Short mmCIF file of C-alpha atoms and ligand atoms in Angstrom, two decimals:
data_model
loop_
_atom_site.label_atom_id
_atom_site.label_comp_id
_atom_site.label_asym_id
_atom_site.label_seq_id
_atom_site.Cartn_x
_atom_site.Cartn_y
_atom_site.Cartn_z
CA UNK A 1 70.31 100.27 94.05
CA UNK A 2 73.97 99.88 94.86
CA UNK A 3 75.97 103.19 94.93
CA UNK A 4 79.09 102.58 93.17
CA UNK A 5 81.73 105.31 93.99
CA UNK A 6 83.55 106.94 91.05
CA UNK A 7 87.07 107.55 92.85
CA UNK A 8 88.34 109.46 89.63
CA UNK A 9 85.41 111.95 90.34
CA UNK A 10 85.81 112.33 94.11
CA UNK A 11 90.01 112.46 93.04
CA UNK A 12 89.19 115.22 91.04
CA UNK A 13 87.44 117.50 93.45
CA UNK A 14 90.26 116.67 95.71
CA UNK A 15 92.74 118.11 93.27
CA UNK A 16 90.47 121.18 92.33
CA UNK A 17 90.76 122.21 96.32
CA UNK A 18 94.58 121.29 96.14
CA UNK A 19 94.95 124.22 93.07
CA UNK A 20 92.76 126.70 94.84
CA UNK A 21 94.43 126.40 97.99
CA UNK A 22 97.79 126.09 96.54
CA UNK A 23 97.10 129.37 94.53
CA UNK A 24 95.46 131.22 97.44
CA UNK A 25 99.00 130.29 99.61
CA UNK A 26 101.05 131.93 97.43
CA UNK A 27 99.08 135.00 97.27
CA UNK A 28 98.47 135.01 100.93
CA UNK A 29 102.08 134.29 101.86
CA UNK A 30 104.44 134.38 98.57
CA UNK A 31 105.20 130.79 99.40
CA UNK A 32 105.42 128.13 96.15
CA UNK A 33 104.15 124.39 97.56
CA UNK A 34 106.94 122.22 96.92
CA UNK A 35 107.16 118.46 96.60
CA UNK A 36 110.40 116.25 95.99
CA UNK A 37 109.89 112.72 94.60
CA UNK A 38 113.10 110.39 94.92
CA UNK A 39 113.29 107.24 92.82
CA UNK A 40 115.88 104.70 92.89
CA UNK A 41 116.59 101.95 90.24
CA UNK A 42 114.58 101.08 86.97
CA UNK A 43 111.63 99.42 87.88
CA UNK A 44 109.28 100.34 85.28
CA UNK A 45 106.04 100.24 87.23
CA UNK A 46 107.82 102.96 90.19
CA UNK A 47 108.86 105.53 87.18
CA UNK A 48 105.16 105.07 86.06
CA UNK A 49 104.02 105.82 89.50
CA UNK A 50 106.34 108.81 89.99
CA UNK A 51 105.91 110.04 86.74
CA UNK A 52 102.31 110.47 86.97
CA UNK A 53 102.78 111.93 90.65
CA UNK A 54 105.41 114.50 89.17
CA UNK A 55 103.08 115.27 86.57
CA UNK A 56 100.25 116.04 88.84
CA UNK A 57 102.17 118.14 91.38
CA UNK A 58 102.80 120.46 88.41
CA UNK A 59 99.15 120.39 87.52
CA UNK A 60 98.39 121.62 90.68
CA UNK A 61 100.83 124.66 90.96
CA UNK A 62 103.71 123.09 92.70
CA UNK A 63 107.22 123.30 92.57
CA UNK A 64 107.84 119.63 91.32
CA UNK A 65 111.40 118.25 91.77
CA UNK A 66 112.42 114.75 90.77
CA UNK A 67 115.54 112.83 91.97
CA UNK A 68 116.40 109.72 89.84
CA UNK A 69 119.24 107.90 91.04
CA UNK A 70 120.73 104.80 89.98
CA UNK A 71 120.03 101.24 91.42
CA UNK A 72 123.58 101.24 92.54
CA UNK A 73 123.06 104.18 94.64
CA UNK A 74 124.44 103.47 98.64
CA UNK A 75 122.29 103.77 101.53
CA UNK A 76 124.60 106.63 102.86
CA UNK A 77 124.17 108.51 99.51
CA UNK A 78 120.38 108.01 99.46
CA UNK A 79 120.39 109.29 103.29
CA UNK A 80 122.24 112.21 102.14
CA UNK A 81 119.97 113.37 99.69
CA UNK A 82 117.05 112.78 102.16
CA UNK A 83 118.81 115.10 104.57
CA UNK A 84 119.56 118.00 101.87
CA UNK A 85 115.56 117.88 101.17
CA UNK A 86 114.91 118.10 104.73
CA UNK A 87 116.62 121.18 105.19
CA UNK A 88 115.58 122.67 101.88
CA UNK A 89 112.97 125.85 102.84
CA UNK A 90 111.33 125.20 99.26
CA UNK A 91 110.40 121.73 99.83
CA UNK A 92 107.39 120.63 101.85
CA UNK A 93 106.67 117.35 101.03
CA UNK A 94 109.02 114.29 100.38
CA UNK A 95 108.18 111.38 98.87
CA UNK A 96 110.87 108.36 98.75
CA UNK A 97 109.11 105.52 95.84
CA UNK A 98 108.87 102.16 97.30
CA UNK A 99 110.10 99.76 96.77
CA UNK A 100 113.65 100.22 96.86
CA UNK A 101 116.07 98.25 95.14
CA UNK A 102 118.07 95.65 97.10
CA UNK A 103 119.80 95.68 99.30
CA UNK A 104 118.84 99.10 100.55
CA UNK A 105 116.76 99.80 103.47
CA UNK A 106 113.70 101.46 103.45
CA UNK A 107 113.16 101.81 107.07
CA UNK A 108 115.63 104.47 108.15
CA UNK A 109 115.08 106.17 104.72
CA UNK A 110 110.93 106.66 105.18
CA UNK A 111 112.15 108.48 108.55
CA UNK A 112 111.96 111.69 106.70
CA UNK A 113 111.39 115.28 108.67
CA UNK A 114 107.82 114.49 109.86
CA UNK A 115 106.67 117.67 108.76
CA UNK A 116 107.50 116.76 105.21
CA UNK A 117 106.29 113.24 105.58
CA UNK A 118 103.70 113.31 103.01
CA UNK A 119 103.78 109.39 102.70
CA UNK A 120 102.88 109.43 106.38
CA UNK A 121 105.08 106.43 106.84
CA UNK A 122 107.50 107.74 109.27
CA UNK A 123 107.14 106.34 113.02
CA UNK A 124 106.33 110.04 114.37
CA UNK A 125 103.54 110.42 112.15
CA UNK A 126 102.20 106.76 112.60
CA UNK A 127 102.39 107.65 116.43
CA UNK A 128 100.45 110.70 115.91
CA UNK A 129 97.35 108.87 114.16
CA UNK A 130 97.68 106.15 116.85
CA UNK A 131 97.08 108.98 119.62
CA UNK A 132 94.52 110.58 117.73
CA UNK A 133 96.81 113.62 116.70
CA UNK A 134 95.58 114.74 112.90
CA UNK A 135 96.23 118.44 113.69
CA UNK A 136 99.69 118.04 113.45
CA UNK A 137 100.62 114.65 111.57
CA UNK A 138 100.48 113.64 108.16
CA UNK A 139 98.26 110.28 107.11
CA UNK A 140 99.21 107.58 104.85
CA UNK A 141 97.70 108.59 101.64
CA UNK A 142 95.83 105.73 100.35
CA UNK A 143 94.27 105.08 103.69
CA UNK A 144 93.12 109.20 103.74
CA UNK A 145 91.64 108.47 100.36
CA UNK A 146 89.38 105.42 101.65
CA UNK A 147 88.58 107.58 104.45
CA UNK A 148 87.37 110.19 102.16
CA UNK A 149 84.94 107.80 100.66
CA UNK A 150 84.00 106.62 104.25
CA UNK A 151 83.15 110.07 105.27
CA UNK A 152 81.07 110.73 101.90
CA UNK A 153 78.77 107.78 102.40
CA UNK A 154 78.54 108.15 106.59
CA UNK A 155 79.55 111.55 107.46
CA UNK A 156 82.40 112.48 110.32
CA UNK A 157 81.19 110.44 113.27
CA UNK A 158 80.87 106.65 112.96
CA UNK A 159 79.27 106.12 116.22
CA UNK A 160 77.74 102.79 116.31
CA UNK A 161 78.90 101.42 113.40
CA UNK A 162 80.94 98.36 112.77
CA UNK A 163 84.21 98.25 110.64
CA UNK A 164 86.27 95.57 109.69
CA UNK A 165 89.64 96.15 108.07
CA UNK A 166 91.41 93.20 106.09
CA UNK A 167 94.52 93.53 106.15
CA UNK A 168 97.12 94.89 108.88
CA UNK A 169 100.01 96.72 106.76
CA UNK A 170 101.73 99.48 108.04
CA UNK A 171 100.85 101.16 104.52
CA UNK A 172 97.24 100.46 104.86
CA UNK A 173 95.50 98.16 107.15
CA UNK A 174 96.87 99.97 110.32
CA UNK A 175 96.17 103.22 109.78
CA UNK A 176 93.05 102.59 107.93
CA UNK A 177 91.65 101.52 111.33
CA UNK A 178 93.21 103.82 113.34
CA UNK A 179 91.54 106.53 110.89
CA UNK A 180 88.05 104.49 111.87
CA UNK A 181 88.77 104.24 115.59
CA UNK A 182 89.29 107.89 115.42
CA UNK A 183 85.77 108.73 113.81
CA UNK A 184 84.46 106.33 116.63
CA UNK A 185 83.59 103.24 114.66
CA UNK A 186 83.89 99.90 116.32
CA UNK A 187 87.12 98.48 114.54
CA UNK A 188 88.17 95.00 113.78
CA UNK A 189 91.43 94.26 112.20
CA UNK A 190 91.44 90.67 110.56
CA UNK A 191 94.47 89.10 109.00
CA UNK A 192 95.71 86.10 107.59
CA UNK A 193 95.54 84.39 110.89
CA UNK A 194 91.90 85.08 111.68
CA UNK A 195 89.38 82.59 111.89
CA UNK A 196 86.04 82.62 110.44
CA UNK A 197 86.85 85.42 108.33
CA UNK A 198 83.65 85.61 106.32
CA UNK A 199 81.92 85.61 109.64
CA UNK A 200 83.96 88.38 111.08
CA UNK A 201 83.05 90.37 107.81
CA UNK A 202 79.44 89.72 107.99
CA UNK A 203 79.28 91.93 111.22
CA UNK A 204 80.73 95.20 109.38
CA UNK A 205 78.68 98.12 108.40
CA UNK A 206 82.33 99.23 106.93
CA UNK A 207 84.38 96.51 105.27
CA UNK A 208 87.81 97.36 103.65
CA UNK A 209 89.42 94.88 101.80
CA UNK A 210 93.30 95.40 101.59
CA UNK A 211 94.80 91.80 101.20
CA UNK A 212 96.52 91.19 97.76
CA UNK A 213 94.17 88.34 96.97
CA UNK A 214 91.88 88.52 93.39
CA UNK A 215 88.03 88.47 94.23
CA UNK A 216 88.13 86.94 97.92
CA UNK A 217 85.72 88.69 99.29
CA UNK A 218 82.48 87.17 98.45
CA UNK A 219 78.46 88.16 98.66
CA UNK A 220 77.69 85.81 101.63
CA UNK A 221 80.70 87.80 103.41
CA UNK A 222 79.06 90.84 103.14
CA UNK A 223 76.44 92.51 105.59
CA UNK A 224 73.52 93.44 103.55
CA UNK A 225 73.42 97.39 103.09
CA UNK A 226 77.17 97.61 103.85
CA UNK A 227 79.86 99.99 102.44
CA UNK A 228 82.50 97.95 101.13
CA UNK A 229 85.84 99.77 99.97
CA UNK A 230 88.35 97.34 98.05
CA UNK A 231 92.02 98.59 98.14
CA UNK A 232 93.28 95.53 96.58
CA UNK A 233 94.84 95.60 93.01
CA UNK A 234 95.46 92.34 91.19
CA UNK A 235 96.33 91.67 87.80
CA UNK A 236 94.73 88.49 86.63
CA UNK A 237 94.45 86.72 83.19
CA UNK A 238 91.87 87.60 80.92
CA UNK A 239 91.52 85.15 78.25
CA UNK A 240 88.30 86.81 77.06
CA UNK A 241 90.37 89.76 75.72
CA UNK A 242 92.68 87.52 73.69
CA UNK A 243 95.73 85.66 74.43
CA UNK A 244 97.94 86.71 76.95
CA UNK A 245 95.87 89.90 77.98
CA UNK A 246 95.40 90.65 81.62
CA UNK A 247 92.65 92.61 83.48
CA UNK A 248 92.81 94.21 87.00
CA UNK A 249 90.57 93.35 89.81
CA UNK A 250 90.00 94.20 93.49
CA UNK A 251 89.97 91.91 96.63
CA UNK A 252 86.04 91.94 96.18
CA UNK A 253 84.04 89.99 94.00
CA UNK A 254 82.80 93.12 92.85
CA UNK A 255 79.73 91.96 90.54
CA UNK A 256 78.23 89.40 93.13
CA UNK A 257 79.15 91.94 95.98
CA UNK A 258 77.07 94.92 94.42
CA UNK A 259 74.15 92.75 94.66
CA UNK A 260 74.38 92.88 98.60
CA UNK A 261 76.30 96.19 99.76
CA UNK A 262 74.70 99.47 99.47
CA UNK A 263 77.88 101.21 98.41
CA UNK A 264 81.04 99.86 96.59
CA UNK A 265 84.17 101.04 95.18
CA UNK A 266 85.25 99.69 91.80
CA UNK A 267 88.52 98.46 90.48
CA UNK A 268 90.08 99.96 88.96
CA UNK A 269 88.41 103.72 89.37
CA UNK A 270 88.02 103.45 93.23
CA UNK A 271 90.63 103.92 95.89
CA UNK A 272 93.73 103.77 93.33
CA UNK A 273 92.74 107.37 91.91
CA UNK A 274 92.07 108.75 95.39
CA UNK A 275 96.21 107.93 96.23
CA UNK A 276 97.77 110.40 94.37
CA UNK A 277 95.32 113.01 95.09
CA UNK A 278 95.62 112.73 99.03
CA UNK A 279 99.41 112.78 98.28
CA UNK A 280 98.76 116.03 96.65
CA UNK A 281 96.38 116.92 99.58
CA UNK A 282 99.15 116.23 102.18
CA UNK A 283 101.67 118.39 100.16
CA UNK A 284 99.74 121.32 100.36
CA UNK A 285 98.67 121.03 104.00
CA UNK A 286 102.54 120.65 105.01
CA UNK A 287 103.36 123.93 102.91
CA UNK A 288 100.25 125.82 104.99
CA UNK A 289 101.82 124.61 108.08
CA UNK A 290 105.37 125.57 107.19
CA UNK A 291 103.86 128.98 106.49
CA UNK A 292 102.04 129.39 109.54
CA UNK A 293 98.49 129.16 107.88
CA UNK A 294 95.39 127.06 108.79
CA UNK A 295 95.72 124.18 106.39
CA UNK A 296 92.42 122.82 104.22
CA UNK A 297 90.45 120.04 105.03
CA UNK A 298 89.92 116.99 102.68
P1 NAP B 301 100.60 93.56 102.76
O1 NAP B 301 101.52 94.44 103.24
O2 NAP B 301 100.81 92.24 101.32
O3 NAP B 301 99.56 93.14 103.72
C1 NAP B 301 98.32 92.15 102.96
C2 NAP B 301 97.84 92.13 104.55
O4 NAP B 301 96.66 90.99 103.81
C3 NAP B 301 98.12 91.33 105.39
O5 NAP B 301 97.92 91.93 106.71
C4 NAP B 301 97.92 89.75 105.50
O6 NAP B 301 98.05 89.33 107.10
C5 NAP B 301 96.38 89.91 104.94
N1 NAP B 301 96.41 88.43 104.48
C6 NAP B 301 97.27 87.69 103.43
N2 NAP B 301 95.97 86.68 103.11
C7 NAP B 301 95.22 86.92 103.89
C8 NAP B 301 93.86 85.88 103.90
N3 NAP B 301 93.84 84.95 103.29
N4 NAP B 301 93.06 86.31 104.92
C9 NAP B 301 93.38 87.45 105.26
N5 NAP B 301 94.33 88.24 105.52
C10 NAP B 301 95.07 88.16 104.80
O7 NAP B 301 99.77 94.61 101.46
P2 NAP B 301 99.19 95.80 101.61
O8 NAP B 301 100.62 96.97 100.89
O9 NAP B 301 98.47 96.18 102.66
O10 NAP B 301 98.45 95.99 100.12
C11 NAP B 301 97.30 95.18 100.05
C12 NAP B 301 96.64 95.32 98.67
O11 NAP B 301 95.94 96.69 98.48
C13 NAP B 301 97.44 95.18 97.66
O12 NAP B 301 96.54 94.48 96.40
C14 NAP B 301 97.86 96.26 97.35
O13 NAP B 301 98.41 96.36 95.94
C15 NAP B 301 96.73 97.34 97.34
N6 NAP B 301 97.05 98.62 97.42
C16 NAP B 301 96.54 99.50 96.82
C17 NAP B 301 96.68 100.99 97.10
C18 NAP B 301 96.06 101.86 95.97
O14 NAP B 301 95.10 101.68 95.64
N7 NAP B 301 96.95 102.57 95.75
C19 NAP B 301 97.77 101.46 97.67
C20 NAP B 301 98.25 100.58 98.79
C21 NAP B 301 98.11 98.94 98.53
P3 NAP B 301 99.15 88.91 107.61
O15 NAP B 301 99.99 90.14 108.36
O16 NAP B 301 98.73 88.11 109.02
O17 NAP B 301 100.55 88.25 106.70
#
């Protein structure tokens, strides 16, 4: 029988730890964990994400600050806001919601103070992950969440296991591959130029798909007994639900792959809920470091 990982459940237990460690830090050192979320423009999806991040931050007992800027905001104005937040001692985590509206350039903006870079996207934190420094760095939230699932199934040490990550984005594929490598897996990164992708995937004890192509990974791509982590979020037509209706699917053909894999994450309800949870986890880690305390492990 395949195990379907309940991402909501795992995320709820991460949030529980965030809440208790936030309260303990406040009691011990008088420090309230602070998260600032910056959103530019009117994209409804981005506003929905930011709304749930700010709500969750409050629920965790954080000081939660949201800066909503108009789409016409200039690059220098946004950079000035980030500089103010970098210098604000009551803020331990800064998140600038991406994508930024055109013509703003996100690259210089995501280089927030690395100690407050709770999205883990700055070159400093990407470099720390690449050099195996998980003690002082902060890791991008979605791969950090996917790795919680991997550890739940396989433990801390992935020695002898083959992992294949499909996708090589800075946001997900590269940091995911680094996390697996740090845990001693033998890692292959596949992408759009990979030859014989199905064959490469069949070698994986741990297969992670982050492509953005609905149900691309089929049952005959999967090694029997593998762990399959589906990061893709794709909206597809669902005429069975009524005219014009849609539904979410991952990059993995869930029903058929469930017949082969031993552990699988669903979409929705798998990796998705972990992203916000790990953002909260990164923020309370950053706050502990700022207070000179040992941060919790997630
Ligand atoms: P991305 O930047 O578009 O990267 C997609 C990757 O897939 C690229 O490396 C690309 O290869 C590769 N690819 C494209 N077509 C392929 C093919 N036919 N065969 C093999 N590889 C192929 O996307 P991303 O930001 O990493 O996100 C990937 C998916 O994860 C999306 O569905 C996104 O919505 C989802 N996601 C979910 C969460 C969450 O759950 N919270 C967070 C982040 C992302 P090249 O590099 O060669 O172009």
